[in-house]
PDB file of C-alpha atoms and ligand atoms in Angstrom:
ATOM      1  CA  MET T   1       5.173   0.199  13.280  1.00 95.00           C
ATOM      2  CA  ILE T   2       6.801   3.592  12.935  1.00 97.00           C
ATOM      3  CA  LYS T   3       8.161   5.224  16.056  1.00 98.00           C
ATOM      4  CA  ILE T   4       9.616   8.717  16.118  1.00 97.00           C
ATOM      5  CA  ASP T   5      11.243  10.450  19.009  1.00 97.00           C
ATOM      6  CA  ALA T   6      12.398  14.030  19.637  1.00 97.00           C
ATOM      7  CA  LEU T   7      12.465  14.624  15.888  1.00 98.00           C
ATOM      8  CA  THR T   8      13.650  18.135  15.090  1.00 98.00           C
ATOM      9  CA  VAL T   9      14.225  19.724  11.683  1.00 98.00           C
ATOM     10  CA  ARG T  10      15.549  23.205  11.112  1.00 97.00           C
ATOM     11  CA  PHE T  11      15.292  25.222   7.891  1.00 95.00           C
ATOM     12  CA  GLY T  12      17.090  28.505   8.569  1.00 93.00           C
ATOM     13  CA  GLY T  13      15.112  30.223  11.286  1.00 91.00           C
ATOM     14  CA  ILE T  14      12.147  27.859  11.383  1.00 94.00           C
ATOM     15  CA  LYS T  15      11.636  24.416  12.874  1.00 96.00           C
ATOM     16  CA  PRO T  16       9.041  22.601  10.775  1.00 97.00           C
ATOM     17  CA  LEU T  17       9.405  19.675  13.198  1.00 98.00           C
ATOM     18  CA  ASP T  18      10.139  20.472  16.811  1.00 97.00           C
ATOM     19  CA  GLU T  19      10.854  17.693  19.333  1.00 97.00           C
ATOM     20  CA  LEU T  20       8.169  15.538  17.729  1.00 98.00           C
ATOM     21  CA  ALA T  21       7.394  12.179  19.336  1.00 98.00           C
ATOM     22  CA  ALA T  22       4.746   9.767  18.042  1.00 97.00           C
ATOM     23  CA  GLU T  23       4.049   6.123  17.323  1.00 97.00           C
ATOM     24  CA  PHE T  24       2.110   4.903  14.319  1.00 97.00           C
ATOM     25  CA  VAL T  25       0.812   1.498  15.340  1.00 97.00           C
ATOM     26  CA  ALA T  26      -2.507   0.983  13.537  1.00 98.00           C
ATOM     27  CA  PRO T  27      -2.576  -0.534  10.027  1.00 98.00           C
ATOM     28  CA  ILE T  28      -3.781   2.807   8.617  1.00 98.00           C
ATOM     29  CA  CYS T  29      -2.735   6.016  10.356  1.00 98.00           C
ATOM     30  CA  GLY T  30      -3.691   9.584   9.509  1.00 98.00           C
ATOM     31  CA  LEU T  31      -1.412  12.613   9.516  1.00 97.00           C
ATOM     32  CA  ILE T  32      -3.245  15.921   9.478  1.00 95.00           C
ATOM     33  CA  GLY T  33      -2.664  19.571  10.259  1.00 93.00           C
ATOM     34  CA  PRO T  34      -2.963  22.997   8.642  1.00 91.00           C
ATOM     35  CA  ASN T  35      -0.868  24.116   5.662  1.00 92.00           C
ATOM     36  CA  GLY T  36       2.759  24.408   6.718  1.00 93.00           C
ATOM     37  CA  ALA T  37       2.260  22.191   9.788  1.00 94.00           C
ATOM     38  CA  GLY T  38       5.192  19.951   8.828  1.00 96.00           C
ATOM     39  CA  LYS T  39       3.339  16.930   7.392  1.00 97.00           C
ATOM     40  CA  THR T  40       5.350  16.675   4.170  1.00 97.00           C
ATOM     41  CA  THR T  41       8.523  17.453   6.100  1.00 98.00           C
ATOM     42  CA  LEU T  42       7.829  14.446   8.322  1.00 98.00           C
ATOM     43  CA  LEU T  43       7.434  12.240   5.236  1.00 98.00           C
ATOM     44  CA  ASN T  44      10.661  13.696   3.850  1.00 97.00           C
ATOM     45  CA  VAL T  45      12.487  12.807   7.064  1.00 98.00           C
ATOM     46  CA  LEU T  46      10.998   9.298   7.150  1.00 98.00           C
ATOM     47  CA  SER T  47      12.017   8.659   3.546  1.00 97.00           C
ATOM     48  CA  GLY T  48      15.486  10.193   3.960  1.00 97.00           C
ATOM     49  CA  PHE T  49      15.190  13.335   1.831  1.00 96.00           C
ATOM     50  CA  VAL T  50      15.543  15.670   4.802  1.00 97.00           C
ATOM     51  CA  THR T  51      18.020  15.113   7.632  1.00 97.00           C
ATOM     52  CA  PRO T  52      16.857  16.123  11.111  1.00 98.00           C
ATOM     53  CA  ILE T  53      19.198  17.909  13.504  1.00 97.00           C
ATOM     54  CA  LYS T  54      17.963  15.674  16.302  1.00 97.00           C
ATOM     55  CA  GLY T  55      15.819  12.640  17.043  1.00 98.00           C
ATOM     56  CA  ALA T  56      15.297   9.006  16.130  1.00 97.00           C
ATOM     57  CA  ILE T  57      13.019   6.928  13.901  1.00 98.00           C
ATOM     58  CA  LEU T  58      12.309   3.213  14.040  1.00 97.00           C
ATOM     59  CA  LEU T  59      10.545   1.256  11.311  1.00 97.00           C
ATOM     60  CA  ASN T  60       9.575  -2.087  12.857  1.00 95.00           C
ATOM     61  CA  GLU T  61      12.567  -1.833  15.228  1.00 91.00           C
ATOM     62  CA  THR T  62      15.044  -0.812  12.494  1.00 95.00           C
ATOM     63  CA  PRO T  63      16.633   2.637  13.024  1.00 97.00           C
ATOM     64  CA  LEU T  64      16.137   4.650   9.827  1.00 97.00           C
ATOM     65  CA  LEU T  65      18.276   7.729  10.331  1.00 95.00           C
ATOM     66  CA  GLY T  66      21.655   7.165   8.764  1.00 92.00           C
ATOM     67  CA  LEU T  67      20.200   4.966   6.001  1.00 96.00           C
ATOM     68  CA  SER T  68      20.113   6.421   2.477  1.00 96.00           C
ATOM     69  CA  PRO T  69      16.712   6.912   0.781  1.00 96.00           C
ATOM     70  CA  ARG T  70      17.579   3.966  -1.483  1.00 94.00           C
ATOM     71  CA  ARG T  71      18.389   1.708   1.450  1.00 95.00           C
ATOM     72  CA  ARG T  72      15.082   2.674   3.066  1.00 97.00           C
ATOM     73  CA  VAL T  73      13.298   1.599  -0.114  1.00 96.00           C
ATOM     74  CA  SER T  74      15.097  -1.723  -0.005  1.00 94.00           C
ATOM     75  CA  ILE T  75      13.883  -2.396   3.539  1.00 94.00           C
ATOM     76  CA  GLY T  76      10.310  -1.688   2.497  1.00 96.00           C
ATOM     77  CA  LEU T  77       9.588   2.023   2.864  1.00 97.00           C
ATOM     78  CA  ARG T  78       7.464   3.537   0.082  1.00 97.00           C
ATOM     79  CA  ARG T  79       6.030   7.003  -0.451  1.00 97.00           C
ATOM     80  CA  THR T  80       4.219   9.206  -2.877  1.00 96.00           C
ATOM     81  CA  PHE T  81       4.923  12.896  -3.349  1.00 95.00           C
ATOM     82  CA  GLN T  82       2.562  15.826  -3.009  1.00 90.00           C
ATOM     83  CA  GLN T  83       3.590  16.792  -6.549  1.00 90.00           C
ATOM     84  CA  GLU T  84       2.850  13.774  -8.692  1.00 86.00           C
ATOM     85  CA  LEU T  85       5.624  11.980 -10.525  1.00 90.00           C
ATOM     86  CA  VAL T  86       3.890  10.078 -13.318  1.00 96.00           C
ATOM     87  CA  VAL T  87       6.023  10.108 -16.456  1.00 97.00           C
ATOM     88  CA  ASP T  88       3.891  11.414 -19.346  1.00 97.00           C
ATOM     89  CA  GLU T  89       5.774   9.507 -22.035  1.00 97.00           C
ATOM     90  CA  LEU T  90       5.540   6.098 -20.340  1.00 98.00           C
ATOM     91  CA  THR T  91       2.442   3.912 -20.178  1.00 98.00           C
ATOM     92  CA  ALA T  92       0.719   3.155 -16.867  1.00 98.00           C
ATOM     93  CA  MET T  93       2.450  -0.219 -16.856  1.00 98.00           C
ATOM     94  CA  GLU T  94       5.881   1.203 -17.718  1.00 98.00           C
ATOM     95  CA  ASN T  95       5.611   3.765 -14.927  1.00 98.00           C
ATOM     96  CA  ILE T  96       5.114   0.959 -12.418  1.00 97.00           C
ATOM     97  CA  GLN T  97       7.628  -1.296 -14.172  1.00 97.00           C
ATOM     98  CA  ALA T  98      10.337   1.340 -13.678  1.00 95.00           C
ATOM     99  CA  ILE T  99      10.103   0.819  -9.912  1.00 93.00           C
ATOM    100  CA  ALA T 100       9.920  -2.964 -10.246  1.00 94.00           C
ATOM    101  CA  ASP T 101      13.174  -2.957 -12.223  1.00 90.00           C
ATOM    102  CA  HIS T 102      14.886  -1.519  -9.133  1.00 89.00           C
ATOM    103  CA  VAL T 103      13.289  -3.417  -6.287  1.00 91.00           C
ATOM    104  CA  CYS T 104      12.313  -6.870  -7.551  1.00 91.00           C
ATOM    105  CA  ALA T 105      14.667  -9.828  -7.362  1.00 88.00           C
ATOM    106  CA  ASP T 106      14.233 -10.939 -10.987  1.00 92.00           C
ATOM    107  CA  ARG T 107      12.257 -10.213 -14.152  1.00 93.00           C
ATOM    108  CA  ALA T 108       9.616 -12.852 -13.547  1.00 94.00           C
ATOM    109  CA  SER T 109       8.902 -11.494 -10.080  1.00 94.00           C
ATOM    110  CA  ALA T 110       8.838  -7.934 -11.468  1.00 96.00           C
ATOM    111  CA  ARG T 111       6.345  -8.880 -14.183  1.00 96.00           C
ATOM    112  CA  ARG T 112       4.106 -10.683 -11.708  1.00 96.00           C
ATOM    113  CA  GLN T 113       4.148  -7.831  -9.204  1.00 97.00           C
ATOM    114  CA  VAL T 114       3.464  -5.160 -11.837  1.00 98.00           C
ATOM    115  CA  GLY T 115       0.469  -7.180 -13.041  1.00 97.00           C
ATOM    116  CA  LEU T 116      -0.773  -7.535  -9.474  1.00 97.00           C
ATOM    117  CA  ALA T 117      -0.372  -3.807  -8.766  1.00 98.00           C
ATOM    118  CA  LEU T 118      -2.178  -2.824 -11.990  1.00 98.00           C
ATOM    119  CA  ASP T 119      -5.069  -5.140 -11.098  1.00 98.00           C
ATOM    120  CA  PHE T 120      -5.191  -3.933  -7.523  1.00 98.00           C
ATOM    121  CA  VAL T 121      -5.468  -0.234  -8.437  1.00 98.00           C
ATOM    122  CA  GLY T 122      -7.910  -0.959 -11.274  1.00 98.00           C
ATOM    123  CA  LEU T 123      -5.584   0.086 -14.095  1.00 98.00           C
ATOM    124  CA  ALA T 124      -5.271  -3.265 -15.870  1.00 98.00           C
ATOM    125  CA  PRO T 125      -7.501  -2.130 -18.775  1.00 98.00           C
ATOM    126  CA  ARG T 126      -5.433   1.080 -19.068  1.00 98.00           C
ATOM    127  CA  ARG T 127      -2.020  -0.595 -18.772  1.00 98.00           C
ATOM    128  CA  HIS T 128      -0.932   0.520 -22.264  1.00 98.00           C
ATOM    129  CA  THR T 129      -2.223   4.098 -21.963  1.00 98.00           C
ATOM    130  CA  LEU T 130       0.422   6.832 -21.832  1.00 98.00           C
ATOM    131  CA  GLY T 131       0.785   8.802 -18.611  1.00 98.00           C
ATOM    132  CA  ARG T 132      -0.279  12.012 -20.318  1.00 97.00           C
ATOM    133  CA  GLN T 133      -3.552  10.430 -21.439  1.00 98.00           C
ATOM    134  CA  LEU T 134      -4.502   9.283 -17.945  1.00 98.00           C
ATOM    135  CA  ASN T 135      -6.867  11.441 -15.917  1.00 97.00           C
ATOM    136  CA  LEU T 136      -6.014  12.763 -12.462  1.00 96.00           C
ATOM    137  CA  PHE T 137      -7.539   9.770 -10.658  1.00 97.00           C
ATOM    138  CA  GLU T 138      -5.781   7.277 -12.907  1.00 98.00           C
ATOM    139  CA  ARG T 139      -2.475   9.061 -12.379  1.00 97.00           C
ATOM    140  CA  ARG T 140      -3.000   8.814  -8.623  1.00 97.00           C
ATOM    141  CA  MET T 141      -3.599   5.104  -9.097  1.00 98.00           C
ATOM    142  CA  VAL T 142      -0.280   4.810 -10.959  1.00 98.00           C
ATOM    143  CA  GLU T 143       1.459   6.480  -8.033  1.00 98.00           C
ATOM    144  CA  ILE T 144      -0.174   4.177  -5.502  1.00 98.00           C
ATOM    145  CA  GLY T 145       0.539   1.193  -7.756  1.00 98.00           C
ATOM    146  CA  LYS T 146       4.241   2.087  -7.641  1.00 97.00           C
ATOM    147  CA  THR T 147       4.250   1.916  -3.841  1.00 98.00           C
ATOM    148  CA  LEU T 148       2.854  -1.629  -3.867  1.00 98.00           C
ATOM    149  CA  ILE T 149       5.867  -3.147  -5.619  1.00 97.00           C
ATOM    150  CA  GLY T 150       8.586  -5.083  -3.772  1.00 95.00           C
ATOM    151  CA  GLN T 151       6.950  -6.073  -0.487  1.00 94.00           C
ATOM    152  CA  PRO T 152       6.336  -2.678   1.070  1.00 97.00           C
ATOM    153  CA  LYS T 153       6.399  -2.568   4.870  1.00 97.00           C
ATOM    154  CA  ALA T 154       5.241   1.043   5.255  1.00 98.00           C
ATOM    155  CA  ILE T 155       3.571   3.207   2.617  1.00 98.00           C
ATOM    156  CA  LEU T 156       3.419   6.964   3.109  1.00 98.00           C
ATOM    157  CA  LEU T 157       0.887   8.813   0.939  1.00 98.00           C
ATOM    158  CA  ASP T 158       1.068  12.613   0.678  1.00 97.00           C
ATOM    159  CA  GLU T 159      -2.452  13.865  -0.101  1.00 97.00           C
ATOM    160  CA  PRO T 160      -3.552  11.136  -2.523  1.00 97.00           C
ATOM    161  CA  GLY T 161      -7.099  12.536  -2.337  1.00 96.00           C
ATOM    162  CA  ALA T 162      -6.258  16.115  -3.333  1.00 95.00           C
ATOM    163  CA  GLY T 163      -8.392  17.350  -6.224  1.00 95.00           C
ATOM    164  CA  LEU T 164     -10.495  14.184  -6.494  1.00 96.00           C
ATOM    165  CA  ASN T 165     -14.275  14.415  -6.774  1.00 97.00           C
ATOM    166  CA  GLU T 166     -16.626  12.646  -4.389  1.00 96.00           C
ATOM    167  CA  GLU T 167     -16.982   9.479  -6.425  1.00 98.00           C
ATOM    168  CA  GLU T 168     -13.220   9.223  -6.965  1.00 98.00           C
ATOM    169  CA  THR T 169     -12.570   9.833  -3.263  1.00 98.00           C
ATOM    170  CA  ASP T 170     -14.902   6.974  -2.505  1.00 98.00           C
ATOM    171  CA  ARG T 171     -12.999   4.682  -4.875  1.00 98.00           C
ATOM    172  CA  LEU T 172      -9.744   5.797  -3.253  1.00 98.00           C
ATOM    173  CA  ARG T 173     -11.191   5.056   0.188  1.00 98.00           C
ATOM    174  CA  ARG T 174     -12.213   1.523  -0.839  1.00 98.00           C
ATOM    175  CA  LEU T 175      -8.746   0.904  -2.256  1.00 98.00           C
ATOM    176  CA  LEU T 176      -6.804   2.221   0.738  1.00 98.00           C
ATOM    177  CA  VAL T 177      -8.604   0.083   3.304  1.00 98.00           C
ATOM    178  CA  LYS T 178      -7.608  -3.073   1.414  1.00 98.00           C
ATOM    179  CA  ILE T 179      -3.869  -2.316   1.272  1.00 98.00           C
ATOM    180  CA  PRO T 180      -2.687  -3.359   4.783  1.00 98.00           C
ATOM    181  CA  SER T 181      -4.031  -6.910   4.601  1.00 98.00           C
ATOM    182  CA  ALA T 182      -3.410  -7.413   0.873  1.00 97.00           C
ATOM    183  CA  PHE T 183       0.242  -6.308   1.091  1.00 97.00           C
ATOM    184  CA  ASP T 184       1.000  -6.877   4.781  1.00 97.00           C
ATOM    185  CA  SER T 185       1.926  -3.232   4.961  1.00 98.00           C
ATOM    186  CA  GLN T 186       1.222  -0.231   7.148  1.00 98.00           C
ATOM    187  CA  LEU T 187      -0.237   2.927   5.588  1.00 98.00           C
ATOM    188  CA  VAL T 188       0.279   6.540   6.669  1.00 98.00           C
ATOM    189  CA  LEU T 189      -2.094   8.932   4.972  1.00 98.00           C
ATOM    190  CA  ILE T 190      -1.835  12.718   4.769  1.00 97.00           C
ATOM    191  CA  ASP T 191      -5.006  14.452   3.689  1.00 95.00           C
ATOM    192  CA  HIS T 192      -6.969  17.635   4.322  1.00 92.00           C
ATOM    193  CA  ASP T 193     -10.269  15.757   3.908  1.00 93.00           C
ATOM    194  CA  ALA T 194     -11.289  14.990   7.490  1.00 92.00           C
ATOM    195  CA  ASP T 195     -14.077  12.687   6.266  1.00 94.00           C
ATOM    196  CA  LEU T 196     -11.589  10.573   4.307  1.00 96.00           C
ATOM    197  CA  ILE T 197      -9.238  10.426   7.306  1.00 97.00           C
ATOM    198  CA  ALA T 198     -12.108   9.548   9.648  1.00 96.00           C
ATOM    199  CA  SER T 199     -13.321   6.752   7.422  1.00 96.00           C
ATOM    200  CA  VAL T 200     -10.013   4.953   6.815  1.00 98.00           C
ATOM    201  CA  CYS T 201      -7.586   5.820   9.631  1.00 98.00           C
ATOM    202  CA  MET T 202      -7.829   4.116  13.004  1.00 97.00           C
ATOM    203  CA  GLU T 203      -5.219   6.432  14.563  1.00 98.00           C
ATOM    204  CA  THR T 204      -4.318   9.994  13.650  1.00 98.00           C
ATOM    205  CA  LEU T 205      -1.522  12.408  14.492  1.00 97.00           C
ATOM    206  CA  VAL T 206      -2.333  16.112  14.325  1.00 96.00           C
ATOM    207  CA  LEU T 207       0.609  18.415  13.703  1.00 96.00           C
ATOM    208  CA  ASP T 208       0.561  22.126  14.360  1.00 93.00           C
ATOM    209  CA  PHE T 209       3.650  24.066  13.341  1.00 92.00           C
ATOM    210  CA  GLY T 210       5.983  21.159  13.934  1.00 95.00           C
ATOM    211  CA  LYS T 211       4.516  20.107  17.227  1.00 96.00           C
ATOM    212  CA  ARG T 212       2.184  17.302  18.139  1.00 96.00           C
ATOM    213  CA  LEU T 213      -1.220  18.802  18.821  1.00 95.00           C
ATOM    214  CA  ALA T 214      -2.948  15.467  19.387  1.00 96.00           C
ATOM    215  CA  MET T 215      -2.545  11.765  18.698  1.00 97.00           C
ATOM    216  CA  GLY T 216      -4.858   8.852  19.290  1.00 97.00           C
ATOM    217  CA  SER T 217      -7.948   7.236  17.905  1.00 97.00           C
ATOM    218  CA  THR T 218      -9.105   9.246  14.914  1.00 97.00           C
ATOM    219  CA  ARG T 219     -12.588   9.758  16.317  1.00 96.00           C
ATOM    220  CA  ALA T 220     -11.237  11.107  19.624  1.00 96.00           C
ATOM    221  CA  VAL T 221      -8.700  13.321  17.866  1.00 96.00           C
ATOM    222  CA  LEU T 222     -11.229  14.851  15.454  1.00 94.00           C
ATOM    223  CA  ASN T 223     -13.588  15.551  18.348  1.00 94.00           C
ATOM    224  CA  ASP T 224     -10.891  17.148  20.497  1.00 94.00           C
ATOM    225  CA  PRO T 225     -11.871  20.828  21.010  1.00 92.00           C
ATOM    226  CA  ILE T 226      -8.205  21.910  20.708  1.00 90.00           C
ATOM    227  CA  VAL T 227      -7.920  20.184  17.336  1.00 91.00           C
ATOM    228  CA  ARG T 228     -11.248  21.534  16.131  1.00 88.00           C
ATOM    229  CA  ARG T 229     -10.270  25.086  17.002  1.00 84.00           C
ATOM    230  CA  ALA T 230      -6.731  24.963  15.635  1.00 78.00           C
ATOM    231  CA  TYR T 231      -7.256  22.851  12.559  1.00 72.00           C
ATOM    232  CA  LEU T 232     -10.836  22.448  11.588  1.00 65.00           C
ATOM    233  CA  GLY T 233     -11.592  26.109  12.399  1.00 62.00           C
ATOM    234  CA  ARG T 234     -14.575  25.281  14.562  1.00 52.00           C
ATOM    235  CA  ALA T 235     -15.076  24.511  18.253  1.00 48.00           C
TER     236      ALA T 235
HETATM  237  N1  ATP S 301      13.057  22.815   1.683  1.00 87.40           N
HETATM  238  C1  ATP S 301      12.566  23.734   2.520  1.00 87.40           C
HETATM  239  N2  ATP S 301      13.282  24.840   2.840  1.00 87.40           N
HETATM  240  C2  ATP S 301      12.792  25.768   3.696  1.00 87.40           C
HETATM  241  N3  ATP S 301      11.595  25.673   4.286  1.00 87.40           N
HETATM  242  C3  ATP S 301      10.832  24.628   3.996  1.00 87.40           C
HETATM  243  C4  ATP S 301      11.253  23.601   3.104  1.00 87.40           C
HETATM  244  N4  ATP S 301      10.272  22.646   3.017  1.00 87.40           N
HETATM  245  C5  ATP S 301       9.280  23.078   3.821  1.00 87.40           C
HETATM  246  N5  ATP S 301       9.611  24.260   4.412  1.00 87.40           N
HETATM  247  C6  ATP S 301       8.791  24.987   5.385  1.00 87.40           C
HETATM  248  O1  ATP S 301       8.522  24.088   6.460  1.00 87.40           O
HETATM  249  C7  ATP S 301       7.207  24.280   6.945  1.00 87.40           C
HETATM  250  C8  ATP S 301       6.450  22.964   6.856  1.00 87.40           C
HETATM  251  O2  ATP S 301       6.200  22.661   5.479  1.00 87.40           O
HETATM  252  P1  ATP S 301       5.540  21.302   5.003  1.00 87.40           P
HETATM  253  O3  ATP S 301       5.639  21.278   3.523  1.00 87.40           O
HETATM  254  O4  ATP S 301       6.113  20.179   5.762  1.00 87.40           O
HETATM  255  O5  ATP S 301       4.004  21.519   5.454  1.00 87.40           O
HETATM  256  P2  ATP S 301       2.724  20.643   5.171  1.00 87.40           P
HETATM  257  O6  ATP S 301       2.115  20.345   6.508  1.00 87.40           O
HETATM  258  O7  ATP S 301       3.039  19.505   4.286  1.00 87.40           O
HETATM  259  O8  ATP S 301       1.765  21.693   4.422  1.00 87.40           O
HETATM  260  P3  ATP S 301       0.702  21.491   3.220  1.00 87.40           P
HETATM  261  O9  ATP S 301      -0.567  21.040   3.882  1.00 87.40           O
HETATM  262  O10 ATP S 301       0.560  22.871   2.651  1.00 87.40           O
HETATM  263  O11 ATP S 301       1.264  20.520   2.242  1.00 87.40           O
HETATM  264  C9  ATP S 301       6.591  25.414   6.127  1.00 87.40           C
HETATM  265  O12 ATP S 301       6.783  26.604   6.832  1.00 87.40           O
HETATM  266  C10 ATP S 301       7.431  25.391   4.849  1.00 87.40           C
HETATM  267  O13 ATP S 301       7.447  26.665   4.262  1.00 87.40           O
HETATM  268 MG1   MG S 302       2.505  18.966   2.418  1.00 87.40          MG
END
């Protein structure tokens, strides 16, 4: 469970997060809102790349603020970035291995977990293919594969569905729903695709310029007239 309270971030004159309070309890939670709403900023605060001026965060009862990004990884926090970070000159397997080298206890455990992650994301047949030869979907799978290494407790995905076609989005959807039980991990998903959010997220937080516009069951949130007007552009 991720619990945030009074979280406030200031960049110069703007507050991309402003007294934000929310609890992510469900195994898969959505995080939505218009461009510039503060979604990525919230992930940056959770993962330790941005320091808030105020507030608190708990990950399964452990206070996160004050811990370095590296320490947060070691207690099980994982994320992907909106700009992908697949290394072109490394194979699919080596990209995932690079994380395993840091977070796994020993080489045998690293090898086993990399194999498991490659299988899970469907990249086993492409394990020796260089990053630059992988297509957009396969590169996304590398990024998700990286988050599955080292007993993740919470995985934060920043728009993993962006740019995917319908068939790929469907494959992504089928993969995401399996993660919480397969890895005993909670998932927080940012996406602009309301259908994807509706089909995989039990709970969703809607941000609007740093403030909480709505939070609750995804169905209720997406049907909320305030959300539909502000975010979906329809009443
Ligand atoms: N490092 C930074 N310095 C200054 N302002 C920033 C910085 N990062 C983000 N912002 C601003 O904070 C606000 C929130 O940005 P953020 O990237 O969190 O939005 P977002 O909800 O992820 O949007 P998108 O859907 O476009 O990815 C925006 O006004 C953005 O311009
Ligand atoms: Mg963003």
